[in-house]
Short mmCIF file of C-alpha atoms and ligand atoms in Angstrom, two decimals:
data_model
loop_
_atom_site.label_atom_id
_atom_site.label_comp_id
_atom_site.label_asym_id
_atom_site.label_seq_id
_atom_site.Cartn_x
_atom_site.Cartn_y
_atom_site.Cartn_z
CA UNK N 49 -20.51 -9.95 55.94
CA UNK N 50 -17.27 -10.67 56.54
CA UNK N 51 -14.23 -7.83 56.05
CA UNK N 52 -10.57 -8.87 55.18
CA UNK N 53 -7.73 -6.77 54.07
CA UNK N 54 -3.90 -7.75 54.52
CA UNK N 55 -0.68 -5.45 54.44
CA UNK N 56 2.79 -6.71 53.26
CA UNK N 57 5.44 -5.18 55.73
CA UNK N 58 7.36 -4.26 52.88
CA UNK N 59 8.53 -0.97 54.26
CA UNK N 60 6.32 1.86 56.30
CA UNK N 61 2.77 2.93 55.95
CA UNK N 62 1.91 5.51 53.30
CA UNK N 63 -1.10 7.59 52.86
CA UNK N 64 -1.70 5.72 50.21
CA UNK N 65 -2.47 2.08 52.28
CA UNK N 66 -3.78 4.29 54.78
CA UNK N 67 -6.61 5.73 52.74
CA UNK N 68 -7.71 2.86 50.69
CA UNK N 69 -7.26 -0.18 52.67
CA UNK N 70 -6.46 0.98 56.45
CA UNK N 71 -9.16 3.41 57.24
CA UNK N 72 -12.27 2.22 55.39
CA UNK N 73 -11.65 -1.30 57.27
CA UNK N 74 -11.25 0.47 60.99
CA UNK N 75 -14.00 2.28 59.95
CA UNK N 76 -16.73 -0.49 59.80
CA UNK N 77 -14.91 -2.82 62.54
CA UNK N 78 -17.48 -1.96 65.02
CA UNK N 79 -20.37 -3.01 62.14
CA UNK N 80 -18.57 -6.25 60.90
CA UNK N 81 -17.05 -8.73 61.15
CA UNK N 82 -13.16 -7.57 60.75
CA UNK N 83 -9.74 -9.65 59.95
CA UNK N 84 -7.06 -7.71 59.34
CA UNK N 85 -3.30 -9.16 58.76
CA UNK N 86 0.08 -8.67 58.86
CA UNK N 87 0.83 -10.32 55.21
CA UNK N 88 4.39 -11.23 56.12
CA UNK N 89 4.38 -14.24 54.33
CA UNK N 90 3.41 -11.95 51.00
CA UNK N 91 6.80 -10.48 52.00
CA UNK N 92 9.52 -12.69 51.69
CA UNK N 93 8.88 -12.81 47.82
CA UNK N 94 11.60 -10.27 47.63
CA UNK N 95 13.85 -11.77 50.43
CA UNK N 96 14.21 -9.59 53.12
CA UNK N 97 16.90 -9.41 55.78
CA UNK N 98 15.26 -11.41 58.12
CA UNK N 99 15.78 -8.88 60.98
CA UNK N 100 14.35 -6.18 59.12
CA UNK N 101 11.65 -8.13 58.24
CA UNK N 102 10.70 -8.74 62.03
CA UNK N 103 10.75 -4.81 63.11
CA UNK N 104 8.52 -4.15 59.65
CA UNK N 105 5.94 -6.76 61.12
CA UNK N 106 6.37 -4.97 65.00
CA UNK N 107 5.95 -1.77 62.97
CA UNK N 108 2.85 -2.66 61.02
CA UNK N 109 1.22 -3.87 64.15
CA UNK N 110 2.27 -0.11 66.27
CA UNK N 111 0.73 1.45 63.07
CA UNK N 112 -2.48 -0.34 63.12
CA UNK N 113 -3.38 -0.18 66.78
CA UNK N 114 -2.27 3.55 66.97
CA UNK N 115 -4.61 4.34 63.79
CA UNK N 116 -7.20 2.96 65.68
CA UNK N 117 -8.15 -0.88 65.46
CA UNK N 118 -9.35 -2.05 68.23
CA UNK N 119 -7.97 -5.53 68.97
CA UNK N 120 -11.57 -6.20 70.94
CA UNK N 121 -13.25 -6.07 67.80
CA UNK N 122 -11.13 -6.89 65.06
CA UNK N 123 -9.32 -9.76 64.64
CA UNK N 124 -5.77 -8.48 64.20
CA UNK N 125 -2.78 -11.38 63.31
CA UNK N 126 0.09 -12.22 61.83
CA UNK N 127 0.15 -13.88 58.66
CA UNK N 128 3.15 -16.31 59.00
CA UNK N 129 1.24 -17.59 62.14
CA UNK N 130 -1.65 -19.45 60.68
CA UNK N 131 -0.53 -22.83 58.99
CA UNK N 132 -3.39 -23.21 57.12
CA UNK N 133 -2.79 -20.55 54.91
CA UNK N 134 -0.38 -22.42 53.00
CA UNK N 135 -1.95 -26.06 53.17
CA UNK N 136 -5.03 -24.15 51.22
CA UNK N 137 -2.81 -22.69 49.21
CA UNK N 138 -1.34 -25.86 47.84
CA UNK N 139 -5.14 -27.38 46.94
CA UNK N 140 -5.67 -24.00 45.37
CA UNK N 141 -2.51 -24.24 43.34
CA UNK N 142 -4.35 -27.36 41.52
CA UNK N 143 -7.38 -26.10 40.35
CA UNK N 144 -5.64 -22.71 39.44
CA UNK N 145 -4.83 -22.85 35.88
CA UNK N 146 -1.44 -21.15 34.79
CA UNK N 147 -2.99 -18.47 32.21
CA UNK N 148 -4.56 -17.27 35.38
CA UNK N 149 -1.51 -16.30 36.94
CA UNK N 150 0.35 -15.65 33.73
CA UNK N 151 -2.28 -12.80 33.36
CA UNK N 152 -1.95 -10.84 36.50
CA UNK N 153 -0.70 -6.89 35.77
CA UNK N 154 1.41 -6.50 39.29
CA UNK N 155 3.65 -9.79 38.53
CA UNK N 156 3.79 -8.79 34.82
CA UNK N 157 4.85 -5.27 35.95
CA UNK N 158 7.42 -6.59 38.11
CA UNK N 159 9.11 -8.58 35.27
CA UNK N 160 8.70 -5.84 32.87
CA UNK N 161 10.84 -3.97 35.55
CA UNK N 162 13.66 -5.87 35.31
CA UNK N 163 13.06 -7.96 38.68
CA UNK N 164 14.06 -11.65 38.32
CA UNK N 165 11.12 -13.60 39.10
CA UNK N 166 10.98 -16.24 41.87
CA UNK N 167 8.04 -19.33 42.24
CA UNK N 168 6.92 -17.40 45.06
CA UNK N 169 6.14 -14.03 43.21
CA UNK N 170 4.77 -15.83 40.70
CA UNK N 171 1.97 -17.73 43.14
CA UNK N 172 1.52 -15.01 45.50
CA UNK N 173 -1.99 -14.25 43.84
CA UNK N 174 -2.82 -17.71 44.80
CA UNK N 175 -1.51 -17.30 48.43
CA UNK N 176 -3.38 -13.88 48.70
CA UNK N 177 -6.45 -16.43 47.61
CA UNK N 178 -5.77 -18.86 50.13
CA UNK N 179 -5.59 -15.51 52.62
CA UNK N 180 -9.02 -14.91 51.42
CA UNK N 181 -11.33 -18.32 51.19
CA UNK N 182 -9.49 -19.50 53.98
CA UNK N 183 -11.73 -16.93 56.87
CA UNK N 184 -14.43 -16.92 53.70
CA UNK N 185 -14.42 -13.25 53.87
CA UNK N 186 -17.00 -11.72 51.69
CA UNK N 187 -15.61 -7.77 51.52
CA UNK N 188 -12.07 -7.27 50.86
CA UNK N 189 -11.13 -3.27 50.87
CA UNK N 190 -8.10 -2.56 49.19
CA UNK N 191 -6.60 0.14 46.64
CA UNK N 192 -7.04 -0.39 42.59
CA UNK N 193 -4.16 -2.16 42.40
CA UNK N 194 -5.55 -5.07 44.20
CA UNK N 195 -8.47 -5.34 41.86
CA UNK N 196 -7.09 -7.88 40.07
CA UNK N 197 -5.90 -10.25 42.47
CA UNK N 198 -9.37 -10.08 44.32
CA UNK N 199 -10.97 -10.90 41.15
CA UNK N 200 -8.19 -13.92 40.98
CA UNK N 201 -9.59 -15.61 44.47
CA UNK N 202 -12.96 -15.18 42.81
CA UNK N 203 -12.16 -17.28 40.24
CA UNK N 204 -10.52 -19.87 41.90
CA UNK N 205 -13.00 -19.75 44.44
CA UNK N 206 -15.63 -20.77 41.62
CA UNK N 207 -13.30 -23.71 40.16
CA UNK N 208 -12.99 -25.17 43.70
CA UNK N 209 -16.84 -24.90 44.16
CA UNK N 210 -17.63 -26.33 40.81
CA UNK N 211 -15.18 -29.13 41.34
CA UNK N 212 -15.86 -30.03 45.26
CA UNK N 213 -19.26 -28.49 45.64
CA UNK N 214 -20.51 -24.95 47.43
CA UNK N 215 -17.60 -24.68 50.12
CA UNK N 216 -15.58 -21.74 49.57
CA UNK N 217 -17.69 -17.75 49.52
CA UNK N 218 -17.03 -15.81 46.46
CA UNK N 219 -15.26 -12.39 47.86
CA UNK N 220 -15.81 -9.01 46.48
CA UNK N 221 -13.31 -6.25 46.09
CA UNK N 222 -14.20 -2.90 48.00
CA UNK N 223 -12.21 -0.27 46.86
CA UNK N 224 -13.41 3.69 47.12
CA UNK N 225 -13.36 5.48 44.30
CA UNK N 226 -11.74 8.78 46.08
CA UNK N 227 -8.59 6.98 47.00
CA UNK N 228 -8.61 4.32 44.53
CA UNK N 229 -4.91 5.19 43.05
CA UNK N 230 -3.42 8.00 45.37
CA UNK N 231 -0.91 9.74 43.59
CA UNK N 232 2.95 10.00 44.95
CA UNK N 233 5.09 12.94 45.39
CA UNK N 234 6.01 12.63 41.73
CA UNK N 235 2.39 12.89 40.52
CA UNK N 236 2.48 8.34 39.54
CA UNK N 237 0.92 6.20 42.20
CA UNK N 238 2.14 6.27 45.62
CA UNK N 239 4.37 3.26 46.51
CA UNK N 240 6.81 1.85 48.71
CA UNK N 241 7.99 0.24 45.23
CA UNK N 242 8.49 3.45 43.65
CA UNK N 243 10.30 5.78 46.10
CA UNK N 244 7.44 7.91 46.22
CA UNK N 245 5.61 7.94 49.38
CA UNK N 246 4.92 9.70 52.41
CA UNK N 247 4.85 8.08 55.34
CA UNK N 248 1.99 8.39 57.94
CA UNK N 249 4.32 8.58 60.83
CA UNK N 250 8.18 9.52 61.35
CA UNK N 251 10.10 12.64 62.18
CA UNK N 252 8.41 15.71 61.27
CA UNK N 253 11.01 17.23 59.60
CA UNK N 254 11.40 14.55 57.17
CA UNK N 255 7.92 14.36 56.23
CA UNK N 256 7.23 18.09 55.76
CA UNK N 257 10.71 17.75 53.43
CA UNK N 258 8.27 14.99 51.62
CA UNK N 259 5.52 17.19 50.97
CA UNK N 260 7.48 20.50 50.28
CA UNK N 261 9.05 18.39 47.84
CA UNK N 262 5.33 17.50 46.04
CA UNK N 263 6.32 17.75 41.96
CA UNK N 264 4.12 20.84 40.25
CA UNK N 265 4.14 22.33 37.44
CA UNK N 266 6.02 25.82 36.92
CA UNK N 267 3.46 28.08 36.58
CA UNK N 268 4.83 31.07 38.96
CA UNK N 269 2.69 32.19 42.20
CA UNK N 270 0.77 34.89 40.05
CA UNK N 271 -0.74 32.42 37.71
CA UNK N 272 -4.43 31.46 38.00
CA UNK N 273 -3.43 27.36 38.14
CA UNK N 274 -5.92 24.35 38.01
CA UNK N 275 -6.51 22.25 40.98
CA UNK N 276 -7.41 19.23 39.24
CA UNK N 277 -3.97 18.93 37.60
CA UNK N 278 -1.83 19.29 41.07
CA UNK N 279 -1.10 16.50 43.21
CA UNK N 280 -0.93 19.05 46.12
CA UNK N 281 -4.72 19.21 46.03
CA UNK N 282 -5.22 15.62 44.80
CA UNK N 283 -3.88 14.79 48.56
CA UNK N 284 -5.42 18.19 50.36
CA UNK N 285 -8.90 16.28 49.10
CA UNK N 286 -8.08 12.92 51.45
CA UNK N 287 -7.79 15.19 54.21
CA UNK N 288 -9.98 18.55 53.90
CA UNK N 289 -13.76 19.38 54.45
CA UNK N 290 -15.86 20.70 51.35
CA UNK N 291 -15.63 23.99 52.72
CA UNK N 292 -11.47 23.72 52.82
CA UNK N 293 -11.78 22.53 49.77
CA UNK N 294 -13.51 25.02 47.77
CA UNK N 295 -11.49 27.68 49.40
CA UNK N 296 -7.99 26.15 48.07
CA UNK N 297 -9.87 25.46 44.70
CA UNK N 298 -10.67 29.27 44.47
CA UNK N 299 -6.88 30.29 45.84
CA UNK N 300 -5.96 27.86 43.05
CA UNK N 301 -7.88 29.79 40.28
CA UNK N 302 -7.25 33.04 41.24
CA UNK N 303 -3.98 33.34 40.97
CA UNK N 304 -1.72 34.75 43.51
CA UNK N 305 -1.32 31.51 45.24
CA UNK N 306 1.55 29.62 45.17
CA UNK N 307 2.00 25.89 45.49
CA UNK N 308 4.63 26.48 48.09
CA UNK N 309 1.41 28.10 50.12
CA UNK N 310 -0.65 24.75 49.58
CA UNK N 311 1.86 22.35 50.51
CA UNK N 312 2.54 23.85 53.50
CA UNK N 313 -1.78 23.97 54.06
CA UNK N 314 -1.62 20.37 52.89
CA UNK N 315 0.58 19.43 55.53
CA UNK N 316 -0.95 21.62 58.49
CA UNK N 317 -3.60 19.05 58.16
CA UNK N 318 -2.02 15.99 57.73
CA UNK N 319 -0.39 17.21 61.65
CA UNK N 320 -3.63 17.56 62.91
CA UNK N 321 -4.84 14.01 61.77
CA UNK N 322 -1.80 12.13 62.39
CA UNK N 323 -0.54 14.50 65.12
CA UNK N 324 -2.83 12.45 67.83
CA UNK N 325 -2.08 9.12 66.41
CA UNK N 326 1.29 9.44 66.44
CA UNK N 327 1.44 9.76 70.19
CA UNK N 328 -0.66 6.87 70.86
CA UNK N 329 1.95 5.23 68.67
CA UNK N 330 4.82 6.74 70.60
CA UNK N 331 3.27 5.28 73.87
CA UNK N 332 2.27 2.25 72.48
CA UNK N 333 5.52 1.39 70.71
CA UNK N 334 7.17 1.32 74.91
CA UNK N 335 5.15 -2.09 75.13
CA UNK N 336 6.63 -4.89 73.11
CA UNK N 337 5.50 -7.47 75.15
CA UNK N 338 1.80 -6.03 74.84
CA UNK N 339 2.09 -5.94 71.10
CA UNK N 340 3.11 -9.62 70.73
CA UNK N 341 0.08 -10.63 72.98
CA UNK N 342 -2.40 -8.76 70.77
CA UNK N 343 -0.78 -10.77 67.82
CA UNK N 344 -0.72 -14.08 69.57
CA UNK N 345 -4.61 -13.63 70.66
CA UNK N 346 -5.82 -12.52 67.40
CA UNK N 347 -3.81 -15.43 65.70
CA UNK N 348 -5.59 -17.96 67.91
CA UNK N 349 -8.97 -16.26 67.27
CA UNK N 350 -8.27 -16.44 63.25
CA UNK N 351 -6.90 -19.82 63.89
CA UNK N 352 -9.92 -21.68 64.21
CA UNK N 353 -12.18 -20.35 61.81
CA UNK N 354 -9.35 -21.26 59.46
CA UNK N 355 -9.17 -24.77 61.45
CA UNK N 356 -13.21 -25.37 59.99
CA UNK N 357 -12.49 -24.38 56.76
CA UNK N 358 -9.64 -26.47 56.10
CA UNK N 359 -11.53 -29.28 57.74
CA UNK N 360 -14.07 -28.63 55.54
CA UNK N 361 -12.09 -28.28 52.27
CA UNK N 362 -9.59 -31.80 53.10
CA UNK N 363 -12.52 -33.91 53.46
CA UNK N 364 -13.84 -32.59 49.67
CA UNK N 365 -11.04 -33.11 48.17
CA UNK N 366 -10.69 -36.70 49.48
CA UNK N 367 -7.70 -35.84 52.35
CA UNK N 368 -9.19 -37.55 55.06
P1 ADP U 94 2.82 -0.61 48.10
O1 ADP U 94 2.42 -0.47 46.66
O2 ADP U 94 3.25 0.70 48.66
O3 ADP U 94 3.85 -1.69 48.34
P2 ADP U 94 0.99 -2.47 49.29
O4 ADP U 94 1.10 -3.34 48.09
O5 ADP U 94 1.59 -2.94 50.56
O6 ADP U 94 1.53 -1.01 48.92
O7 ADP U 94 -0.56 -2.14 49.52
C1 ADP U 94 -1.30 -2.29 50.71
C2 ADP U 94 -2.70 -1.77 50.47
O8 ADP U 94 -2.68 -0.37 50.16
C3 ADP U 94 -3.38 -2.43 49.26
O9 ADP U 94 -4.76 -2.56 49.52
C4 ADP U 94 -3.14 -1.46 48.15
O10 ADP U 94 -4.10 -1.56 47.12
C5 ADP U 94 -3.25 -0.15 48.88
N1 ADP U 94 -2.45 0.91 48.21
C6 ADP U 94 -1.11 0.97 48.11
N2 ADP U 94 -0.72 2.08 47.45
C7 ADP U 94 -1.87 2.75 47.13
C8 ADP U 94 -2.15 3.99 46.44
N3 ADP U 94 -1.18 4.77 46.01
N4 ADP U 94 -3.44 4.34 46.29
C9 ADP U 94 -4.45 3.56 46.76
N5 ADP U 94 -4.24 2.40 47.42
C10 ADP U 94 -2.98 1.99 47.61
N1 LIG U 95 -1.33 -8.45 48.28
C1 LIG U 95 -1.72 -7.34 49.12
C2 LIG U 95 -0.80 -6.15 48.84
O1 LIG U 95 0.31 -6.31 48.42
C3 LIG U 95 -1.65 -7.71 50.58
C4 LIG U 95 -2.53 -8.87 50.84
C5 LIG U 95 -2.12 -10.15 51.08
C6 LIG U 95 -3.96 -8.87 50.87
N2 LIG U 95 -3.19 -10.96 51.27
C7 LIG U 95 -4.33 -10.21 51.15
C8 LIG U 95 -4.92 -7.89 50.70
C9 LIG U 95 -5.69 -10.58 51.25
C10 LIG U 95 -6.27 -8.27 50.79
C11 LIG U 95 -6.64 -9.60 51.06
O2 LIG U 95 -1.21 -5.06 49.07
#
């Protein structure tokens, strides 16, 4: 078993990549096999200031290593740093037929949205495949929205077997039900996209504005209410214990409780998960120079497993 899951520095963490991609792949680093990468390559489909772009990436990496991966047993790297990546991508690109592409939800979204479509955005499903096949991870955890694009590498994984013989593994999504789609602050999916986030780490004050700012319904603090409908307690689940859980549940249906009372529970707990991570971050974040040598070693480490595949993959396709 191999694990891979990438981030695009598109902006800062939300509980939303936390949940579904960041924690379930710390989780099992110390059981697996882990790669886990700074997709900063995936983010220059929208062009970003190139400046901004390099503290996202320095970011990403403080948000990682504060959460808990441990460089000694995962191998954590930048994207942009592994040439391969895109010489894979390029065979990929010809056995990847265009309906493929053409089909994906998150590029048709995109479009539907009124964002002008480069060549990049379009392929990016094939670069997340090259991302993939290149380490020939077999477990890739990531939210719902991913699905699709795993399922994408499968396929072209399969044409590129059945063309050059058994070379590349076939990858399987891992995504946990729980925190498949984790919803925003206005009830739709959490993301950086949408305006809608909260952030994992930042100024206190800001993010306790985020969830006081949680969109309910306006049934009035007498009303008996249903947790199931609230994103208040659609979030209070990531974080609280059964026990927690049934107690909000019966404040909830009861009436008498007010959603101003389980916001401000809600976020009493996300400070006492993130409150210890977010000093580790604040000391780590001192060290630059530390930071960029974690990078640098787990590029070289990722670096040669990607230097046998692509060995591998230009003598089947007749490039040596
Ligand atoms: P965003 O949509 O905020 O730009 P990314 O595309 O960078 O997020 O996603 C990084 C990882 O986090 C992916 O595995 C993605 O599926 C997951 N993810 C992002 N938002 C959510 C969400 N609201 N619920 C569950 N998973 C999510
Ligand atoms: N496309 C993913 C996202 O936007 C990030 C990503 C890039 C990724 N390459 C990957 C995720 C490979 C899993 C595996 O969230």
């Amino acid at each position: 078993m191999r694990i891979l899951s990438g981030i695009q520095p598109s902006g800062r963490i939300h509980l939303g990549n936390y949940f579904a991609m960041m924690k379930p792949a710390i989780a099992t680093q110390n059981e697996a096999e882990t790669f886990l990468f700074i997709a900063d390559m995936h983010a220059l489909t929208v062009l970003p200031d190139p400046e901004v772009l390099r503290e996202r990436v320095f970011n990403v990496a403080l948000d990682f290593l504060a959460c808990g991966l441990n460089p000694e047993k995962s191998v954590f790297f930048r994207h942009s740093e592994i040439h391969e990546i895109t010489e894979l991508m390029w065979i990929l690109d010809c056995v990847t037929p265009l309906g493929l592409l053409e089909r994906c939800h998150s590029y048709k979204e995109k479009v539907a949205r009124g964002i002008k479509p480069n060549h990049g955005l379009f392929a990016y499903p094939v670069l997340m495949a090259a991302d993939i096949l290149l380490y020939k991870s077999t477990n890739i955890p990531v939210g719902k929205d991913q699905k699709q694009h795993v399922e994408v590498a499968r396929d072209i994984a399969q044409r590129f077997n059945n063309r050059y013989g058994d070379i590349l593994v076939l990858p399987q999504e891992q995504i946990r039900e729980n925190v498949a789609i984790v919803p925003g602050i206005d009830g739709q999916k959490m993301s950086k996209s949408y305006g809608n986030t909260i952030e994992i780490f930042g100024n206190e004050k800001k993010i306790r504005k985020k969830f006081m700012s949680i969109v309910t319904d306006s049934q009035g603090l007498d009303d008996p209410k249903d947790p199931e409908k609230c994103p208040v307690f659609a979030l209070y689940k990531l974080f609280a214990d059964q026990k927690q859980l049934d107690e909000m549940s019966d404040k909830y249906r009861n009436g008498g409780y007010g959603y101003g009372h389980a916001k401000q529970e809600l976020f009493e707990l996300f400070m006492e998960y993130f409150g210890e991570f977010q000093k580790k971050r604040d000391e780590l974040a001192t060290d630059r120079t530390y930071i960029e040598s974690i990078l640098k070693d787990g590029a070289e480490k990722a670096r040669s497993v990607a230097h046998d595949t692509i060995c591998e993959v230009r003598k089947a396709v007749g490039l040596t």
